[in-house]
PDB file of C-alpha atoms in Angstrom:
ATOM      1  CA  ASP A   1       0.855 137.578  -1.100  1.00  0.00           C
ATOM      2  CA  SER A   2      -1.689 140.750  -0.905  1.00  0.00           C
ATOM      3  CA  GLY A   3      -4.877 138.691  -0.488  1.00  0.00           C
ATOM      4  CA  VAL A   4      -6.006 139.602  -4.116  1.00  0.00           C
ATOM      5  CA  THR A   5      -5.720 136.859  -6.701  1.00  0.00           C
ATOM      6  CA  GLN A   6      -5.347 137.433 -10.403  1.00  0.00           C
ATOM      7  CA  THR A   7      -5.336 134.850 -13.499  1.00  0.00           C
ATOM      8  CA  PRO A   8      -3.655 134.178 -15.371  1.00  0.00           C
ATOM      9  CA  LYS A   9      -0.521 136.090 -14.580  1.00  0.00           C
ATOM     10  CA  HIS A  10       0.462 136.160 -18.780  1.00  0.00           C
ATOM     11  CA  LEU A  11      -1.918 136.040 -21.812  1.00  0.00           C
ATOM     12  CA  ILE A  12      -0.751 136.299 -25.332  1.00  0.00           C
ATOM     13  CA  THR A  13      -3.645 136.487 -27.850  1.00  0.00           C
ATOM     14  CA  ALA A  14      -3.996 137.393 -31.451  1.00  0.00           C
ATOM     15  CA  THR A  15      -5.856 140.813 -32.778  1.00  0.00           C
ATOM     16  CA  GLY A  16      -9.747 140.262 -33.112  1.00  0.00           C
ATOM     17  CA  GLN A  17      -9.971 137.501 -29.805  1.00  0.00           C
ATOM     18  CA  ARG A  18     -11.601 137.562 -26.849  1.00  0.00           C
ATOM     19  CA  VAL A  19     -10.377 137.162 -23.453  1.00  0.00           C
ATOM     20  CA  THR A  20     -11.431 136.745 -19.743  1.00  0.00           C
ATOM     21  CA  LEU A  21      -9.185 137.909 -16.851  1.00  0.00           C
ATOM     22  CA  ARG A  22     -10.183 136.761 -13.330  1.00  0.00           C
ATOM     23  CA  CYS A  23      -9.708 138.442  -9.898  1.00  0.00           C
ATOM     24  CA  SER A  24     -10.843 136.949  -6.448  1.00  0.00           C
ATOM     25  CA  PRO A  25     -10.745 139.950  -4.007  1.00  0.00           C
ATOM     26  CA  ARG A  26      -9.099 139.997  -0.385  1.00  0.00           C
ATOM     27  CA  SER A  27     -11.527 137.875   2.178  1.00  0.00           C
ATOM     28  CA  GLY A  28     -14.220 140.491   3.152  1.00  0.00           C
ATOM     29  CA  ASP A  29     -13.866 142.994   0.627  1.00  0.00           C
ATOM     30  CA  LEU A  30     -16.977 143.581  -1.397  1.00  0.00           C
ATOM     31  CA  SER A  31     -15.396 146.321  -3.968  1.00  0.00           C
ATOM     32  CA  VAL A  32     -13.773 145.394  -6.946  1.00  0.00           C
ATOM     33  CA  TYR A  33     -11.660 147.808  -8.964  1.00  0.00           C
ATOM     34  CA  TRP A  34     -10.425 147.260 -12.322  1.00  0.00           C
ATOM     35  CA  TYR A  35      -7.035 149.217 -14.023  1.00  0.00           C
ATOM     36  CA  GLN A  36      -5.291 149.163 -17.129  1.00  0.00           C
ATOM     37  CA  GLN A  37      -1.565 150.104 -16.874  1.00  0.00           C
ATOM     38  CA  SER A  38       0.225 151.127 -19.957  1.00  0.00           C
ATOM     39  CA  LEU A  39       3.458 153.014 -20.696  1.00  0.00           C
ATOM     40  CA  ASP A  40       1.643 155.962 -22.700  1.00  0.00           C
ATOM     41  CA  GLN A  41      -1.841 156.193 -20.664  1.00  0.00           C
ATOM     42  CA  GLY A  42      -0.426 155.269 -16.891  1.00  0.00           C
ATOM     43  CA  LEU A  43      -2.715 153.478 -14.651  1.00  0.00           C
ATOM     44  CA  GLN A  44      -6.450 154.158 -15.922  1.00  0.00           C
ATOM     45  CA  PHE A  45      -9.547 153.192 -14.010  1.00  0.00           C
ATOM     46  CA  LEU A  46     -11.842 150.965 -15.912  1.00  0.00           C
ATOM     47  CA  ILE A  47     -14.823 150.206 -13.888  1.00  0.00           C
ATOM     48  CA  GLN A  48     -15.866 148.890  -9.988  1.00  0.00           C
ATOM     49  CA  TYR A  49     -18.400 146.418  -8.636  1.00  0.00           C
ATOM     50  CA  TYR A  50     -19.562 146.803  -5.131  1.00  0.00           C
ATOM     51  CA  ASN A  51     -21.127 143.428  -3.749  1.00  0.00           C
ATOM     52  CA  GLY A  52     -22.145 142.350  -7.251  1.00  0.00           C
ATOM     53  CA  GLU A  53     -23.532 145.836  -8.545  1.00  0.00           C
ATOM     54  CA  GLU A  54     -21.825 148.277 -10.660  1.00  0.00           C
ATOM     55  CA  ARG A  55     -20.739 150.996  -8.884  1.00  0.00           C
ATOM     56  CA  ALA A  56     -18.500 153.503 -11.139  1.00  0.00           C
ATOM     57  CA  LYS A  57     -17.262 153.622 -14.461  1.00  0.00           C
ATOM     58  CA  GLY A  58     -14.199 155.174 -16.006  1.00  0.00           C
ATOM     59  CA  ASN A  59     -12.268 155.070 -19.114  1.00  0.00           C
ATOM     60  CA  ILE A  60     -13.683 151.645 -20.117  1.00  0.00           C
ATOM     61  CA  LEU A  61     -14.364 150.901 -23.926  1.00  0.00           C
ATOM     62  CA  GLU A  62     -17.476 149.260 -24.914  1.00  0.00           C
ATOM     63  CA  ARG A  63     -15.552 146.510 -26.088  1.00  0.00           C
ATOM     64  CA  PHE A  64     -14.880 145.528 -22.668  1.00  0.00           C
ATOM     65  CA  SER A  65     -17.363 144.447 -20.052  1.00  0.00           C
ATOM     66  CA  ALA A  66     -16.928 143.101 -16.308  1.00  0.00           C
ATOM     67  CA  GLN A  67     -19.183 141.751 -13.780  1.00  0.00           C
ATOM     68  CA  GLN A  68     -18.787 140.710 -10.266  1.00  0.00           C
ATOM     69  CA  PHE A  69     -20.500 137.320  -9.069  1.00  0.00           C
ATOM     70  CA  PRO A  70     -22.628 136.168  -5.752  1.00  0.00           C
ATOM     71  CA  ASP A  71     -18.748 134.546  -4.332  1.00  0.00           C
ATOM     72  CA  LEU A  72     -17.437 138.090  -5.134  1.00  0.00           C
ATOM     73  CA  HIS A  73     -15.321 137.131  -7.593  1.00  0.00           C
ATOM     74  CA  SER A  74     -15.069 139.495 -10.742  1.00  0.00           C
ATOM     75  CA  GLU A  75     -14.282 138.728 -14.625  1.00  0.00           C
ATOM     76  CA  LEU A  76     -13.015 141.280 -17.286  1.00  0.00           C
ATOM     77  CA  ASN A  77     -13.995 140.431 -20.364  1.00  0.00           C
ATOM     78  CA  LEU A  78     -12.152 142.165 -23.252  1.00  0.00           C
ATOM     79  CA  SER A  79     -13.151 141.844 -26.626  1.00  0.00           C
ATOM     80  CA  SER A  80     -12.143 142.367 -30.632  1.00  0.00           C
ATOM     81  CA  LEU A  81      -8.804 142.738 -29.265  1.00  0.00           C
ATOM     82  CA  GLU A  82      -6.624 145.383 -31.015  1.00  0.00           C
ATOM     83  CA  LEU A  83      -2.583 145.741 -30.455  1.00  0.00           C
ATOM     84  CA  GLY A  84      -3.163 148.637 -28.369  1.00  0.00           C
ATOM     85  CA  ASP A  85      -5.009 146.867 -25.659  1.00  0.00           C
ATOM     86  CA  SER A  86      -1.723 145.223 -24.700  1.00  0.00           C
ATOM     87  CA  ALA A  87      -1.351 146.044 -21.264  1.00  0.00           C
ATOM     88  CA  LEU A  88      -1.125 145.182 -17.320  1.00  0.00           C
ATOM     89  CA  TYR A  89      -4.560 144.917 -16.259  1.00  0.00           C
ATOM     90  CA  PHE A  90      -4.829 145.268 -12.467  1.00  0.00           C
ATOM     91  CA  CYS A  91      -7.811 144.179 -10.154  1.00  0.00           C
ATOM     92  CA  ALA A  92      -7.850 145.679  -6.668  1.00  0.00           C
ATOM     93  CA  SER A  93     -10.521 145.241  -3.746  1.00  0.00           C
ATOM     94  CA  SER A  94     -11.500 147.538  -0.900  1.00  0.00           C
ATOM     95  CA  GLY A  95     -13.535 146.993   2.156  1.00  0.00           C
ATOM     96  CA  ASP A  96     -14.462 150.874   2.326  1.00  0.00           C
ATOM     97  CA  ARG A  97     -14.808 153.001  -0.730  1.00  0.00           C
ATOM     98  CA  ARG A  98     -12.794 155.833   0.818  1.00  0.00           C
ATOM     99  CA  GLY A  99      -9.962 153.796   2.158  1.00  0.00           C
ATOM    100  CA  GLY A 100      -6.548 152.173   0.610  1.00  0.00           C
ATOM    101  CA  TYR A 101      -7.115 149.704  -2.247  1.00  0.00           C
ATOM    102  CA  THR A 102      -5.218 145.979  -1.929  1.00  0.00           C
ATOM    103  CA  PHE A 103      -3.941 145.412  -6.119  1.00  0.00           C
ATOM    104  CA  GLY A 104      -3.344 141.882  -7.372  1.00  0.00           C
ATOM    105  CA  SER A 105      -0.128 141.117  -9.018  1.00  0.00           C
ATOM    106  CA  GLY A 106      -2.018 141.664 -12.481  1.00  0.00           C
ATOM    107  CA  THR A 107      -2.426 140.110 -15.562  1.00  0.00           C
ATOM    108  CA  ARG A 108       0.005 140.906 -18.537  1.00  0.00           C
ATOM    109  CA  LEU A 109      -1.992 140.893 -21.991  1.00  0.00           C
ATOM    110  CA  THR A 110      -0.145 140.751 -25.195  1.00  0.00           C
ATOM    111  CA  VAL A 111      -2.033 141.165 -28.114  1.00  0.00           C
ATOM    112  CA  VAL A 112      -0.042 139.946 -31.699  1.00  0.00           C
TER     113      VAL A 112
ATOM    114  CA  SER B   1      -7.582 161.159 -17.142  1.00  0.00           C
ATOM    115  CA  GLN B   2      -5.234 161.606 -14.603  1.00  0.00           C
ATOM    116  CA  GLN B   3      -6.215 163.318 -11.566  1.00  0.00           C
ATOM    117  CA  GLY B   4      -2.831 163.735  -9.770  1.00  0.00           C
ATOM    118  CA  GLU B   5       0.513 164.726 -11.373  1.00  0.00           C
ATOM    119  CA  GLU B   6       3.743 163.521  -9.834  1.00  0.00           C
ATOM    120  CA  ASP B   7       6.694 165.527  -9.738  1.00  0.00           C
ATOM    121  CA  PRO B   8       9.370 164.783 -10.574  1.00  0.00           C
ATOM    122  CA  GLN B   9       9.045 162.014 -13.123  1.00  0.00           C
ATOM    123  CA  ALA B  10      12.301 160.497 -12.203  1.00  0.00           C
ATOM    124  CA  LEU B  11      14.772 160.786  -9.330  1.00  0.00           C
ATOM    125  CA  SER B  12      17.847 159.192  -8.467  1.00  0.00           C
ATOM    126  CA  ILE B  13      19.910 159.413  -5.088  1.00  0.00           C
ATOM    127  CA  GLN B  14      22.204 157.722  -3.082  1.00  0.00           C
ATOM    128  CA  GLU B  15      21.504 155.276  -0.335  1.00  0.00           C
ATOM    129  CA  GLY B  16      21.086 157.436   2.909  1.00  0.00           C
ATOM    130  CA  GLU B  17      19.537 160.404   1.170  1.00  0.00           C
ATOM    131  CA  ASN B  18      16.309 161.370   1.688  1.00  0.00           C
ATOM    132  CA  ALA B  19      13.660 161.548  -1.132  1.00  0.00           C
ATOM    133  CA  THR B  20      11.323 163.933  -1.645  1.00  0.00           C
ATOM    134  CA  MET B  21       8.206 163.483  -4.534  1.00  0.00           C
ATOM    135  CA  ASN B  22       5.553 165.896  -5.015  1.00  0.00           C
ATOM    136  CA  CYS B  23       1.966 165.514  -6.169  1.00  0.00           C
ATOM    137  CA  SER B  24      -0.730 168.113  -7.514  1.00  0.00           C
ATOM    138  CA  TYR B  25      -4.348 167.386  -8.129  1.00  0.00           C
ATOM    139  CA  LYS B  26      -7.465 169.184  -9.670  1.00  0.00           C
ATOM    140  CA  THR B  27     -10.323 168.640  -7.874  1.00  0.00           C
ATOM    141  CA  SER B  28     -11.724 168.257  -4.365  1.00  0.00           C
ATOM    142  CA  ILE B  29     -10.427 165.142  -2.319  1.00  0.00           C
ATOM    143  CA  ASN B  30     -11.889 163.419   0.474  1.00  0.00           C
ATOM    144  CA  ASN B  31      -8.393 161.972   0.927  1.00  0.00           C
ATOM    145  CA  LEU B  32      -4.994 161.430  -0.725  1.00  0.00           C
ATOM    146  CA  GLN B  33      -3.153 158.013  -0.861  1.00  0.00           C
ATOM    147  CA  TRP B  34       0.564 156.976  -1.789  1.00  0.00           C
ATOM    148  CA  TYR B  35       1.378 153.620  -3.608  1.00  0.00           C
ATOM    149  CA  ARG B  36       4.426 152.116  -4.120  1.00  0.00           C
ATOM    150  CA  GLN B  37       4.953 149.673  -7.379  1.00  0.00           C
ATOM    151  CA  ASN B  38       8.059 147.927  -7.766  1.00  0.00           C
ATOM    152  CA  SER B  39       8.673 146.828 -11.529  1.00  0.00           C
ATOM    153  CA  GLY B  40       5.823 145.084 -13.516  1.00  0.00           C
ATOM    154  CA  ARG B  41       4.219 144.163  -9.938  1.00  0.00           C
ATOM    155  CA  GLY B  42       1.131 145.458  -7.811  1.00  0.00           C
ATOM    156  CA  LEU B  43       0.657 148.395  -6.370  1.00  0.00           C
ATOM    157  CA  VAL B  44       1.315 148.653  -2.662  1.00  0.00           C
ATOM    158  CA  HIS B  45      -0.598 150.860  -0.395  1.00  0.00           C
ATOM    159  CA  LEU B  46       1.731 153.061   1.851  1.00  0.00           C
ATOM    160  CA  ILE B  47      -0.353 155.950   3.116  1.00  0.00           C
ATOM    161  CA  LEU B  48      -3.712 157.654   3.272  1.00  0.00           C
ATOM    162  CA  ILE B  49      -3.925 161.498   4.255  1.00  0.00           C
ATOM    163  CA  ARG B  50      -7.542 162.735   4.692  1.00  0.00           C
ATOM    164  CA  SER B  51      -8.421 166.149   3.448  1.00  0.00           C
ATOM    165  CA  ASN B  52      -8.499 167.601   7.075  1.00  0.00           C
ATOM    166  CA  GLU B  53      -4.982 166.234   7.850  1.00  0.00           C
ATOM    167  CA  ARG B  54      -1.836 168.428   7.393  1.00  0.00           C
ATOM    168  CA  GLU B  55       1.012 165.515   7.930  1.00  0.00           C
ATOM    169  CA  LYS B  56       0.887 162.038   8.275  1.00  0.00           C
ATOM    170  CA  HIS B  57       4.108 159.617   9.151  1.00  0.00           C
ATOM    171  CA  SER B  58       4.487 156.061   8.591  1.00  0.00           C
ATOM    172  CA  GLY B  59       8.091 154.657   9.373  1.00  0.00           C
ATOM    173  CA  ARG B  60      10.369 156.586   7.254  1.00  0.00           C
ATOM    174  CA  LEU B  61       7.534 158.026   4.944  1.00  0.00           C
ATOM    175  CA  ARG B  62       6.329 161.607   6.099  1.00  0.00           C
ATOM    176  CA  VAL B  63       3.418 162.933   3.782  1.00  0.00           C
ATOM    177  CA  THR B  64       2.033 166.333   3.637  1.00  0.00           C
ATOM    178  CA  LEU B  65      -1.149 167.602   1.875  1.00  0.00           C
ATOM    179  CA  ASP B  66      -2.097 171.325   1.401  1.00  0.00           C
ATOM    180  CA  THR B  67      -5.565 171.345   0.207  1.00  0.00           C
ATOM    181  CA  SER B  68      -5.382 175.192  -0.868  1.00  0.00           C
ATOM    182  CA  LYS B  69      -2.807 174.554  -3.141  1.00  0.00           C
ATOM    183  CA  LYS B  70      -4.258 171.141  -3.890  1.00  0.00           C
ATOM    184  CA  SER B  71      -0.722 169.460  -3.564  1.00  0.00           C
ATOM    185  CA  SER B  72       0.818 166.801  -1.519  1.00  0.00           C
ATOM    186  CA  SER B  73       4.548 165.497  -0.637  1.00  0.00           C
ATOM    187  CA  LEU B  74       5.924 162.289   0.008  1.00  0.00           C
ATOM    188  CA  LEU B  75       9.264 162.152   1.885  1.00  0.00           C
ATOM    189  CA  ILE B  76      11.076 158.843   2.476  1.00  0.00           C
ATOM    190  CA  THR B  77      13.793 159.249   5.237  1.00  0.00           C
ATOM    191  CA  ALA B  78      17.186 157.687   4.675  1.00  0.00           C
ATOM    192  CA  SER B  79      16.538 155.879   1.344  1.00  0.00           C
ATOM    193  CA  ARG B  80      17.447 152.206   1.169  1.00  0.00           C
ATOM    194  CA  ALA B  81      18.319 150.469  -2.334  1.00  0.00           C
ATOM    195  CA  ALA B  82      14.998 148.519  -1.650  1.00  0.00           C
ATOM    196  CA  ASP B  83      13.226 151.863  -1.951  1.00  0.00           C
ATOM    197  CA  THR B  84      13.885 151.988  -5.862  1.00  0.00           C
ATOM    198  CA  ALA B  85      10.449 151.582  -7.057  1.00  0.00           C
ATOM    199  CA  SER B  86       7.761 153.824  -8.962  1.00  0.00           C
ATOM    200  CA  TYR B  87       5.666 155.806  -6.563  1.00  0.00           C
ATOM    201  CA  PHE B  88       2.114 156.918  -7.216  1.00  0.00           C
ATOM    202  CA  CYS B  89      -0.349 159.254  -5.566  1.00  0.00           C
ATOM    203  CA  ALA B  90      -4.185 158.770  -6.044  1.00  0.00           C
ATOM    204  CA  THR B  91      -7.022 160.915  -4.823  1.00  0.00           C
ATOM    205  CA  SER B  92     -10.373 160.068  -3.737  1.00  0.00           C
ATOM    206  CA  ALA B  93     -12.753 162.544  -4.896  1.00  0.00           C
ATOM    207  CA  ASN B  94     -15.538 163.553  -2.674  1.00  0.00           C
ATOM    208  CA  GLN B  95     -18.439 162.076  -5.164  1.00  0.00           C
ATOM    209  CA  ALA B  96     -19.902 158.980  -4.953  1.00  0.00           C
ATOM    210  CA  GLY B  97     -19.496 157.024  -7.863  1.00  0.00           C
ATOM    211  CA  THR B  98     -15.839 157.421  -8.409  1.00  0.00           C
ATOM    212  CA  ALA B  99     -12.711 155.212  -7.689  1.00  0.00           C
ATOM    213  CA  LEU B 100      -9.346 156.294  -7.152  1.00  0.00           C
ATOM    214  CA  ILE B 101      -7.728 158.100  -9.784  1.00  0.00           C
ATOM    215  CA  PHE B 102      -3.882 157.851 -10.168  1.00  0.00           C
ATOM    216  CA  GLY B 103      -1.107 160.109 -11.515  1.00  0.00           C
ATOM    217  CA  LYS B 104       1.529 159.042 -13.520  1.00  0.00           C
ATOM    218  CA  GLY B 105       3.965 158.325 -10.864  1.00  0.00           C
ATOM    219  CA  THR B 106       7.738 159.141  -9.716  1.00  0.00           C
ATOM    220  CA  THR B 107      10.397 156.344 -10.909  1.00  0.00           C
ATOM    221  CA  LEU B 108      12.751 156.483  -8.141  1.00  0.00           C
ATOM    222  CA  SER B 109      16.211 154.667  -7.945  1.00  0.00           C
ATOM    223  CA  VAL B 110      18.366 154.303  -5.188  1.00  0.00           C
ATOM    224  CA  SER B 111      21.810 153.356  -5.363  1.00  0.00           C
ATOM    225  CA  SER B 112      24.185 151.817  -3.091  1.00  0.00           C
TER     226      SER B 112
END
């Protein structure tokens, strides 16, 4: 157990639907990062939050959004889902932007 | 887009042999990190080397960094079957508002 908790572990949904992925960071970590991993694109950085505020943005589609709540857990919302959104979605946390990240075990999203 | 590029893409060796993976990157960095991922699971932080360091050791791992060539290498000595995994380098840029950018990884297979 890395200390970063992601739920759910697996999600199967239809095209056009909306889903919410949840992440609880390791205790004490203020930063949360979201990554998407697919076979063709590799590990792509989506977005970072630090203590409730958006801090960095990567290749996140407009159909996707995220937020970090006062208790520091974060949610990634994916809407108008397409087949190409099928991927592993990872959350990571860190206490220091320049330090190592602790990753959760991921949510495997399958869009059918 | 990927910052780091690992080489080779895949590596197969026998138990007891050494495994060397290389990573090249494009822009100025604050540090470079290596992560391991077992099939379909979360990434695990292995080692971090800062831009002013040239070599770092951790157990059977040895990492080198050459900032003039914008490259790094990860050496795993005396490989074990349990080292079978994908290995990713990740770079932390010097600028604020950025997160770790990962390469596409090297898949290491260690057979007994």
